[in-house]
mmCIF file of C-alpha atoms in Angstrom:
data_model
loop_
_atom_site.group_PDB
_atom_site.id
_atom_site.type_symbol
_atom_site.label_atom_id
_atom_site.label_comp_id
_atom_site.label_asym_id
_atom_site.label_seq_id
_atom_site.Cartn_x
_atom_site.Cartn_y
_atom_site.Cartn_z
ATOM 1 C CA UNK A 27 0.000 0.000 0.000
ATOM 2 C CA UNK A 28 1.385 3.389 -0.999
ATOM 3 C CA UNK A 29 2.266 5.725 1.848
ATOM 4 C CA UNK A 30 0.182 8.891 1.774
ATOM 5 C CA UNK A 31 0.951 12.147 3.617
ATOM 6 C CA UNK A 32 -1.025 15.324 4.080
ATOM 7 C CA UNK A 33 1.233 18.387 3.972
ATOM 8 C CA UNK A 34 0.119 21.536 5.818
ATOM 9 C CA UNK A 35 1.277 24.301 3.477
ATOM 10 C CA UNK A 36 1.428 28.026 4.244
ATOM 11 C CA UNK A 37 3.066 29.238 1.050
ATOM 12 C CA UNK A 38 6.335 29.700 2.915
ATOM 13 C CA UNK A 39 9.689 28.058 2.317
ATOM 14 C CA UNK A 40 9.580 25.751 5.357
ATOM 15 C CA UNK A 41 6.405 23.831 4.508
ATOM 16 C CA UNK A 42 7.457 23.759 0.836
ATOM 17 C CA UNK A 43 10.754 22.040 1.596
ATOM 18 C CA UNK A 44 8.983 19.697 4.037
ATOM 19 C CA UNK A 45 6.683 18.673 1.168
ATOM 20 C CA UNK A 46 9.610 18.078 -1.177
ATOM 21 C CA UNK A 47 11.426 15.890 1.335
ATOM 22 C CA UNK A 48 8.356 13.707 1.844
ATOM 23 C CA UNK A 49 7.954 13.307 -1.932
ATOM 24 C CA UNK A 50 11.584 12.205 -2.100
ATOM 25 C CA UNK A 51 10.836 9.552 0.529
ATOM 26 C CA UNK A 52 8.250 8.034 -1.773
ATOM 27 C CA UNK A 53 5.078 9.345 -0.151
ATOM 28 C CA UNK A 54 2.036 10.263 -2.179
ATOM 29 C CA UNK A 55 1.629 13.807 -0.897
ATOM 30 C CA UNK A 56 -1.474 15.981 -0.744
ATOM 31 C CA UNK A 57 -0.911 19.683 -0.089
ATOM 32 C CA UNK A 58 -3.486 21.654 1.881
ATOM 33 C CA UNK A 59 -3.787 25.239 3.045
ATOM 34 C CA UNK A 60 -6.164 26.244 5.805
ATOM 35 C CA UNK A 61 -8.279 29.365 5.273
ATOM 36 C CA UNK A 62 -8.591 30.538 8.855
ATOM 37 C CA UNK A 63 -10.431 33.859 8.727
ATOM 38 C CA UNK A 64 -12.011 36.463 6.491
ATOM 39 C CA UNK A 65 -9.991 39.679 6.363
ATOM 40 C CA UNK A 66 -13.053 41.857 6.954
ATOM 41 C CA UNK A 67 -13.832 39.924 10.157
ATOM 42 C CA UNK A 68 -10.542 40.926 11.768
ATOM 43 C CA UNK A 69 -10.157 44.292 10.001
ATOM 44 C CA UNK A 70 -7.084 43.377 7.971
ATOM 45 C CA UNK A 71 -6.441 44.741 4.454
ATOM 46 C CA UNK A 72 -6.325 42.197 1.648
ATOM 47 C CA UNK A 73 -2.885 40.649 1.172
ATOM 48 C CA UNK A 74 -1.551 41.395 4.681
ATOM 49 C CA UNK A 75 -1.849 37.980 6.339
ATOM 50 C CA UNK A 76 0.049 34.734 6.532
ATOM 51 C CA UNK A 77 -2.677 32.971 4.527
ATOM 52 C CA UNK A 78 -3.337 35.547 1.816
ATOM 53 C CA UNK A 79 -4.174 34.902 -1.835
ATOM 54 C CA UNK A 80 -0.474 35.329 -2.688
ATOM 55 C CA UNK A 81 0.451 32.706 -0.080
ATOM 56 C CA UNK A 82 -2.105 30.296 -1.550
ATOM 57 C CA UNK A 83 -0.656 30.804 -5.011
ATOM 58 C CA UNK A 84 2.874 30.182 -3.710
ATOM 59 C CA UNK A 85 1.720 26.940 -2.076
ATOM 60 C CA UNK A 86 -0.188 25.888 -5.196
ATOM 61 C CA UNK A 87 2.901 26.578 -7.339
ATOM 62 C CA UNK A 88 5.051 24.342 -5.134
ATOM 63 C CA UNK A 89 2.431 21.588 -5.145
ATOM 64 C CA UNK A 90 2.194 21.742 -8.953
ATOM 65 C CA UNK A 91 5.993 21.544 -9.290
ATOM 66 C CA UNK A 92 6.037 18.468 -7.038
ATOM 67 C CA UNK A 93 3.088 16.805 -8.793
ATOM 68 C CA UNK A 94 0.896 17.015 -5.697
ATOM 69 C CA UNK A 95 -2.804 17.538 -5.379
ATOM 70 C CA UNK A 96 -3.562 20.812 -3.585
ATOM 71 C CA UNK A 97 -6.651 21.958 -1.684
ATOM 72 C CA UNK A 98 -7.705 24.944 0.411
ATOM 73 C CA UNK A 99 -9.889 24.000 3.400
ATOM 74 C CA UNK A 100 -12.225 26.573 4.916
ATOM 75 C CA UNK A 101 -11.755 26.420 8.691
ATOM 76 C CA UNK A 102 -12.886 29.987 9.431
ATOM 77 C CA UNK A 103 -15.659 29.073 11.883
ATOM 78 C CA UNK A 104 -13.451 26.670 13.828
ATOM 79 C CA UNK A 105 -10.610 29.199 13.943
ATOM 80 C CA UNK A 106 -12.907 31.917 15.284
ATOM 81 C CA UNK A 107 -14.214 29.618 18.007
ATOM 82 C CA UNK A 108 -11.075 27.737 19.001
ATOM 83 C CA UNK A 109 -8.426 30.446 18.541
ATOM 84 C CA UNK A 110 -9.728 34.028 18.259
ATOM 85 C CA UNK A 111 -12.521 33.691 20.834
ATOM 86 C CA UNK A 112 -10.120 32.000 23.288
ATOM 87 C CA UNK A 113 -7.592 34.797 22.639
ATOM 88 C CA UNK A 114 -10.185 37.473 23.452
ATOM 89 C CA UNK A 115 -11.494 35.687 26.546
ATOM 90 C CA UNK A 116 -7.987 35.211 27.935
ATOM 91 C CA UNK A 117 -7.247 38.930 27.714
ATOM 92 C CA UNK A 118 -10.636 39.766 29.221
ATOM 93 C CA UNK A 119 -9.827 37.396 32.114
ATOM 94 C CA UNK A 120 -6.509 39.148 32.744
ATOM 95 C CA UNK A 121 -4.228 36.583 31.073
ATOM 96 C CA UNK A 122 -1.831 36.935 28.127
ATOM 97 C CA UNK A 123 -2.521 34.109 25.657
ATOM 98 C CA UNK A 124 -0.372 32.512 22.974
ATOM 99 C CA UNK A 125 -2.786 31.988 20.055
ATOM 100 C CA UNK A 126 -0.121 30.280 17.924
ATOM 101 C CA UNK A 127 -0.227 27.359 20.371
ATOM 102 C CA UNK A 128 -4.010 27.152 20.096
ATOM 103 C CA UNK A 129 -3.772 27.285 16.293
ATOM 104 C CA UNK A 130 -1.323 24.397 16.247
ATOM 105 C CA UNK A 131 -3.307 22.461 18.833
ATOM 106 C CA UNK A 132 -6.841 22.848 17.520
ATOM 107 C CA UNK A 133 -6.324 23.556 13.809
ATOM 108 C CA UNK A 134 -3.250 21.647 12.609
ATOM 109 C CA UNK A 135 -3.187 18.726 15.029
ATOM 110 C CA UNK A 136 -6.899 18.320 15.625
ATOM 111 C CA UNK A 137 -8.999 19.640 12.732
ATOM 112 C CA UNK A 138 -6.436 19.002 9.997
ATOM 113 C CA UNK A 139 -5.401 15.707 11.600
ATOM 114 C CA UNK A 140 -8.997 14.448 11.340
ATOM 115 C CA UNK A 141 -9.184 15.648 7.733
ATOM 116 C CA UNK A 142 -6.026 13.672 6.976
ATOM 117 C CA UNK A 143 -7.746 10.506 8.183
ATOM 118 C CA UNK A 144 -10.718 11.238 5.907
ATOM 119 C CA UNK A 145 -8.275 11.432 2.974
ATOM 120 C CA UNK A 146 -6.650 8.110 3.988
ATOM 121 C CA UNK A 147 -3.383 9.851 4.883
ATOM 122 C CA UNK A 148 -1.485 8.016 7.591
ATOM 123 C CA UNK A 149 0.939 10.898 8.138
ATOM 124 C CA UNK A 150 0.530 14.640 8.656
ATOM 125 C CA UNK A 151 3.532 16.836 7.826
ATOM 126 C CA UNK A 152 4.325 20.427 8.793
ATOM 127 C CA UNK A 153 7.291 22.758 8.454
ATOM 128 C CA UNK A 154 7.854 23.030 12.196
ATOM 129 C CA UNK A 155 11.400 22.965 13.513
ATOM 130 C CA UNK A 156 11.216 20.061 15.959
ATOM 131 C CA UNK A 157 11.945 16.318 15.999
ATOM 132 C CA UNK A 158 9.952 13.201 16.811
ATOM 133 C CA UNK A 159 11.567 9.917 17.848
ATOM 134 C CA UNK A 160 10.425 6.537 19.116
ATOM 135 C CA UNK A 161 12.051 5.504 22.399
ATOM 136 C CA UNK A 162 12.101 1.719 22.697
ATOM 137 C CA UNK A 163 13.053 1.735 26.359
ATOM 138 C CA UNK A 164 10.187 4.001 27.398
ATOM 139 C CA UNK A 165 7.773 2.582 24.865
ATOM 140 C CA UNK A 166 6.798 6.158 23.975
ATOM 141 C CA UNK A 167 7.046 8.675 21.186
ATOM 142 C CA UNK A 168 9.206 11.639 22.157
ATOM 143 C CA UNK A 169 9.085 15.266 21.079
ATOM 144 C CA UNK A 170 12.571 16.741 20.861
ATOM 145 C CA UNK A 171 14.152 20.084 20.080
ATOM 146 C CA UNK A 172 15.203 20.855 16.522
ATOM 147 C CA UNK A 173 18.906 20.737 15.746
ATOM 148 C CA UNK A 174 18.580 24.412 14.764
ATOM 149 C CA UNK A 175 18.325 25.903 18.248
ATOM 150 C CA UNK A 176 17.540 29.386 16.911
ATOM 151 C CA UNK A 177 14.422 28.125 15.091
ATOM 152 C CA UNK A 178 13.339 25.408 17.535
ATOM 153 C CA UNK A 179 9.536 25.289 17.899
ATOM 154 C CA UNK A 180 9.131 22.418 20.334
ATOM 155 C CA UNK A 181 7.748 24.897 22.901
ATOM 156 C CA UNK A 182 4.578 25.493 20.845
ATOM 157 C CA UNK A 183 4.003 21.734 20.349
ATOM 158 C CA UNK A 184 3.993 20.575 23.983
ATOM 159 C CA UNK A 185 0.305 19.550 23.751
ATOM 160 C CA UNK A 186 0.893 16.690 21.273
ATOM 161 C CA UNK A 187 -0.455 13.285 22.286
ATOM 162 C CA UNK A 188 1.170 9.919 21.601
ATOM 163 C CA UNK A 189 -1.165 9.122 18.692
ATOM 164 C CA UNK A 190 -0.473 12.480 17.051
ATOM 165 C CA UNK A 191 3.283 12.089 17.440
ATOM 166 C CA UNK A 192 3.087 8.600 15.913
ATOM 167 C CA UNK A 193 1.479 9.979 12.758
ATOM 168 C CA UNK A 194 3.366 13.286 12.371
ATOM 169 C CA UNK A 195 6.593 14.177 10.583
ATOM 170 C CA UNK A 196 8.745 17.302 10.961
ATOM 171 C CA UNK A 197 11.281 16.981 8.119
ATOM 172 C CA UNK A 198 13.073 20.240 8.978
ATOM 173 C CA UNK A 199 14.003 19.217 12.504
ATOM 174 C CA UNK A 200 17.308 17.719 11.403
ATOM 175 C CA UNK A 201 18.622 20.840 9.649
ATOM 176 C CA UNK A 202 21.033 22.993 11.603
ATOM 177 C CA UNK A 203 20.325 26.308 9.851
ATOM 178 C CA UNK A 204 17.553 28.091 7.959
ATOM 179 C CA UNK A 205 20.006 28.782 5.146
ATOM 180 C CA UNK A 206 20.230 25.038 4.465
ATOM 181 C CA UNK A 207 16.468 24.996 3.984
ATOM 182 C CA UNK A 208 16.515 27.998 1.645
ATOM 183 C CA UNK A 209 19.301 26.452 -0.442
ATOM 184 C CA UNK A 210 17.245 23.269 -0.783
ATOM 185 C CA UNK A 211 14.267 25.363 -1.926
ATOM 186 C CA UNK A 212 16.452 26.968 -4.581
ATOM 187 C CA UNK A 213 17.634 23.540 -5.697
ATOM 188 C CA UNK A 214 14.023 22.440 -6.080
ATOM 189 C CA UNK A 215 13.290 25.581 -8.107
ATOM 190 C CA UNK A 216 10.756 27.024 -5.664
ATOM 191 C CA UNK A 217 9.931 30.688 -6.265
ATOM 192 C CA UNK A 218 9.467 31.254 -2.521
ATOM 193 C CA UNK A 219 13.010 30.190 -1.594
ATOM 194 C CA UNK A 220 13.855 33.676 -0.269
ATOM 195 C CA UNK A 221 10.407 34.598 1.008
ATOM 196 C CA UNK A 222 10.421 36.338 4.392
ATOM 197 C CA UNK A 223 9.261 34.405 7.433
ATOM 198 C CA UNK A 224 5.824 35.303 8.772
ATOM 199 C CA UNK A 225 5.890 37.393 11.947
ATOM 200 C CA UNK A 226 3.641 37.985 14.933
ATOM 201 C CA UNK A 227 0.008 36.903 15.193
ATOM 202 C CA UNK A 228 -1.580 36.392 11.786
ATOM 203 C CA UNK A 229 -4.923 38.009 12.623
ATOM 204 C CA UNK A 230 -3.437 41.089 14.368
ATOM 205 C CA UNK A 231 -1.719 42.865 11.511
ATOM 206 C CA UNK A 232 -0.317 45.943 13.302
ATOM 207 C CA UNK A 233 0.483 44.312 16.642
ATOM 208 C CA UNK A 234 -2.157 46.354 18.505
ATOM 209 C CA UNK A 235 -4.182 43.696 20.323
ATOM 210 C CA UNK A 236 -6.435 46.294 21.952
ATOM 211 C CA UNK A 237 -7.545 47.781 18.623
ATOM 212 C CA UNK A 238 -8.118 44.291 17.235
ATOM 213 C CA UNK A 239 -10.241 43.235 20.194
ATOM 214 C CA UNK A 240 -12.390 46.369 20.078
ATOM 215 C CA UNK A 241 -13.063 45.835 16.367
ATOM 216 C CA UNK A 242 -13.699 42.097 16.746
ATOM 217 C CA UNK A 243 -15.968 42.304 19.808
ATOM 218 C CA UNK A 244 -17.567 45.679 19.160
ATOM 219 C CA UNK A 245 -16.749 46.592 22.773
ATOM 220 C CA UNK A 246 -15.026 49.624 24.201
ATOM 221 C CA UNK A 247 -12.831 48.596 27.124
ATOM 222 C CA UNK A 248 -13.091 51.327 29.785
ATOM 223 C CA UNK A 249 -10.217 53.430 31.010
ATOM 224 C CA UNK A 250 -9.135 53.002 34.618
ATOM 225 C CA UNK A 251 -6.376 53.745 37.099
ATOM 226 C CA UNK A 252 -2.705 52.928 37.147
ATOM 227 C CA UNK A 253 -1.808 52.405 40.807
ATOM 228 C CA UNK A 254 1.341 51.458 42.677
ATOM 229 C CA UNK A 255 1.561 48.517 45.067
ATOM 230 C CA UNK A 256 0.348 50.766 47.917
ATOM 231 C CA UNK A 257 -2.751 51.703 45.945
ATOM 232 C CA UNK A 258 -1.712 55.268 45.104
ATOM 233 C CA UNK A 259 -3.136 56.468 41.775
ATOM 234 C CA UNK A 260 -0.395 57.228 39.237
ATOM 235 C CA UNK A 261 -2.465 58.009 36.161
ATOM 236 C CA UNK A 262 -5.080 56.674 33.776
ATOM 237 C CA UNK A 263 -4.799 53.554 31.618
ATOM 238 C CA UNK A 264 -6.533 53.183 28.234
ATOM 239 C CA UNK A 265 -8.229 49.827 28.814
ATOM 240 C CA UNK A 266 -6.922 46.994 30.969
ATOM 241 C CA UNK A 267 -6.741 44.509 28.077
ATOM 242 C CA UNK A 268 -3.963 46.627 26.498
ATOM 243 C CA UNK A 269 -1.373 45.744 29.149
ATOM 244 C CA UNK A 270 0.580 42.651 30.088
ATOM 245 C CA UNK A 271 2.862 41.624 32.929
ATOM 246 C CA UNK A 272 6.378 43.050 32.623
ATOM 247 C CA UNK A 273 5.357 45.895 30.311
ATOM 248 C CA UNK A 274 7.132 49.252 30.762
ATOM 249 C CA UNK A 275 6.858 50.992 27.396
ATOM 250 C CA UNK A 276 3.618 52.490 26.188
ATOM 251 C CA UNK A 277 2.200 53.310 29.623
ATOM 252 C CA UNK A 278 1.981 57.020 28.813
ATOM 253 C CA UNK A 279 3.112 58.084 32.269
ATOM 254 C CA UNK A 280 5.768 60.573 33.336
ATOM 255 C CA UNK A 281 7.394 58.788 36.271
ATOM 256 C CA UNK A 282 10.481 59.652 38.330
ATOM 257 C CA UNK A 283 11.743 56.070 37.981
ATOM 258 C CA UNK A 284 10.835 53.151 35.676
ATOM 259 C CA UNK A 285 7.788 51.151 36.731
ATOM 260 C CA UNK A 286 6.446 47.937 35.241
ATOM 261 C CA UNK A 287 3.068 46.206 35.086
ATOM 262 C CA UNK A 288 3.238 43.603 37.856
ATOM 263 C CA UNK A 289 -0.459 42.721 38.227
ATOM 264 C CA UNK A 290 -3.924 43.484 36.849
ATOM 265 C CA UNK A 291 -7.037 43.777 39.015
ATOM 266 C CA UNK A 292 -9.775 42.898 36.538
ATOM 267 C CA UNK A 293 -12.605 43.406 39.044
ATOM 268 C CA UNK A 294 -11.505 46.944 39.953
ATOM 269 C CA UNK A 295 -10.152 47.721 36.458
ATOM 270 C CA UNK A 296 -6.774 48.701 37.880
ATOM 271 C CA UNK A 297 -3.279 48.119 36.493
ATOM 272 C CA UNK A 298 -0.725 47.757 39.286
ATOM 273 C CA UNK A 299 2.810 49.017 38.704
ATOM 274 C CA UNK A 300 6.001 48.230 40.598
ATOM 275 C CA UNK A 301 9.772 48.524 40.246
ATOM 276 C CA UNK A 302 11.350 45.738 38.199
ATOM 277 C CA UNK A 303 12.180 43.856 41.390
ATOM 278 C CA UNK A 304 8.454 43.233 41.832
ATOM 279 C CA UNK A 305 8.308 41.121 38.658
ATOM 280 C CA UNK A 306 10.325 38.193 39.981
ATOM 281 C CA UNK A 307 8.912 34.973 41.389
ATOM 282 C CA UNK A 308 10.067 31.376 41.799
ATOM 283 C CA UNK A 309 6.789 29.450 41.829
ATOM 284 C CA UNK A 310 3.956 28.978 39.345
ATOM 285 C CA UNK A 311 0.910 26.742 39.015
ATOM 286 C CA UNK A 312 -0.026 25.277 35.622
ATOM 287 C CA UNK A 313 -3.156 23.483 34.438
ATOM 288 C CA UNK A 314 -4.281 21.484 31.387
ATOM 289 C CA UNK A 315 -0.931 19.713 31.562
ATOM 290 C CA UNK A 316 0.199 17.224 28.921
ATOM 291 C CA UNK A 317 2.948 14.709 29.762
ATOM 292 C CA UNK A 318 4.888 13.413 26.754
ATOM 293 C CA UNK A 319 8.101 11.670 27.785
ATOM 294 C CA UNK A 320 6.519 9.937 30.783
ATOM 295 C CA UNK A 321 3.253 9.232 32.503
ATOM 296 C CA UNK A 322 2.116 11.708 35.156
ATOM 297 C CA UNK A 323 4.962 11.501 37.685
ATOM 298 C CA UNK A 324 4.750 10.899 41.390
ATOM 299 C CA UNK A 325 7.026 12.932 43.600
ATOM 300 C CA UNK A 326 9.319 15.715 42.454
ATOM 301 C CA UNK A 327 10.780 15.823 38.946
ATOM 302 C CA UNK A 328 13.965 17.803 38.239
ATOM 303 C CA UNK A 329 13.755 19.576 34.880
ATOM 304 C CA UNK A 330 14.577 22.759 33.045
ATOM 305 C CA UNK A 331 11.549 24.924 32.321
ATOM 306 C CA UNK A 332 10.655 27.723 29.940
ATOM 307 C CA UNK A 333 7.760 29.984 30.955
ATOM 308 C CA UNK A 334 7.591 32.043 27.752
ATOM 309 C CA UNK A 335 8.476 31.339 24.119
ATOM 310 C CA UNK A 336 11.548 33.595 24.072
ATOM 311 C CA UNK A 337 12.540 33.001 27.693
ATOM 312 C CA UNK A 338 15.684 31.170 28.675
ATOM 313 C CA UNK A 339 15.229 27.790 30.278
ATOM 314 C CA UNK A 340 16.007 27.553 33.951
ATOM 315 C CA UNK A 341 16.471 24.716 36.412
ATOM 316 C CA UNK A 342 13.288 23.841 38.278
ATOM 317 C CA UNK A 343 11.384 21.142 40.127
ATOM 318 C CA UNK A 344 7.907 20.009 39.055
ATOM 319 C CA UNK A 345 5.322 18.142 41.098
ATOM 320 C CA UNK A 346 1.689 17.194 40.478
ATOM 321 C CA UNK A 347 -0.836 18.456 43.036
ATOM 322 C CA UNK A 348 -3.851 16.378 44.144
ATOM 323 C CA UNK A 349 -6.167 18.452 41.915
ATOM 324 C CA UNK A 350 -4.055 17.682 38.825
ATOM 325 C CA UNK A 351 -2.391 21.068 38.557
ATOM 326 C CA UNK A 352 1.392 21.124 38.304
ATOM 327 C CA UNK A 353 3.516 23.174 40.674
ATOM 328 C CA UNK A 354 6.836 24.347 39.284
ATOM 329 C CA UNK A 355 9.480 25.870 41.544
ATOM 330 C CA UNK A 356 12.502 27.472 39.878
ATOM 331 C CA UNK A 357 15.917 27.433 41.515
ATOM 332 C CA UNK A 358 16.262 31.149 40.771
ATOM 333 C CA UNK A 359 13.495 33.780 40.560
ATOM 334 C CA UNK A 360 12.144 34.300 37.038
ATOM 335 C CA UNK A 361 11.043 37.600 35.516
ATOM 336 C CA UNK A 362 7.442 38.384 34.531
ATOM 337 C CA UNK A 363 5.904 34.908 34.628
ATOM 338 C CA UNK A 364 2.488 35.522 33.116
ATOM 339 C CA UNK A 365 -0.854 33.725 33.382
ATOM 340 C CA UNK A 366 -2.045 32.454 30.013
ATOM 341 C CA UNK A 367 1.408 31.665 28.682
ATOM 342 C CA UNK A 368 2.677 28.097 28.391
ATOM 343 C CA UNK A 369 5.273 26.548 30.654
ATOM 344 C CA UNK A 370 7.214 23.731 28.984
ATOM 345 C CA UNK A 371 9.498 21.275 30.764
ATOM 346 C CA UNK A 372 12.638 19.794 29.217
ATOM 347 C CA UNK A 373 15.077 17.010 29.980
ATOM 348 C CA UNK A 374 17.986 17.908 27.734
ATOM 349 C CA UNK A 375 16.596 17.883 24.179
ATOM 350 C CA UNK A 376 13.433 16.028 25.201
ATOM 351 C CA UNK A 377 10.134 17.767 25.932
ATOM 352 C CA UNK A 378 8.840 16.296 29.193
ATOM 353 C CA UNK A 379 5.492 18.065 28.964
ATOM 354 C CA UNK A 380 3.778 21.398 29.320
ATOM 355 C CA UNK A 381 0.677 23.273 30.350
ATOM 356 C CA UNK A 382 -0.914 26.702 30.728
ATOM 357 C CA UNK A 383 0.245 28.978 33.519
ATOM 358 C CA UNK A 384 -2.674 29.790 35.794
ATOM 359 C CA UNK A 385 -1.033 31.761 38.601
ATOM 360 C CA UNK A 386 2.197 32.572 40.419
ATOM 361 C CA UNK A 387 3.066 32.533 44.101
#
């Protein structure tokens, strides 16, 4: 029986090279692009997204060159419900979400994974920089860092289950530089070989989450007070959803010394500011935890942990509480740990597991 793979294609160089490598391995490949939203819904001009008409044409061109079938699937309703609505609710609850994780989790490795089964594809392929390996001794599939540390995306894939890992391929995980990937694209004759990488959140074109949320929800988020840790009013904020923990720039305040957002009181609509020293903590609680390299552990597990995508890993201890939440205690205090972000645990190159930060102590 011929091996068949579904390739998630964005029109970029990474997914294009991933497709080519799978074709070289003898797979019958089907290229698909996900249409995730209508530009008018999120107030984005035509042609300014990561899944624009130009991107679709780039993906279609690559598929044609490789002799692949190519489809565009309309997932706009699912994306609104599972990604954008969750993004909005998190900010309204005082958290700072990572919608790229939700997109990977609910779109690529849930919705698209089910579509792959309907097309009799036993493998789903993406251009992520990560690695998957079977560990005979553990009897488990492992998620590992990419060899290219600068591009490693294992952090945003911590949610993957054993069945998903068993039927997923990340062909770019073995490459040590992005330039190697671009050179391969040139060898294959792809017109997108030098295309720029997509940046930021695809449905927030100018990086202003507050403006996006007001357009999307039709709400006006009320102004309120900036206060210090003693409750003294320092000025007026422009809507509590516009601020996140650790923020200093863009406060619009004339202060004698730098102050940072250390907490948000959603009930009182207050943003609390403190000196930078007030941002540090050693302990966090995480929920919705997914264990990959092992079953849920008993006792204390020594790991390194990353509490934000661009944060450095730090030595920590993890333990599971009776209610299923995971308590993580860092050896050294960490800066601006933020509810809504993911915390991911590592053992060397291996992802132990991860979850969503709920609170700090």
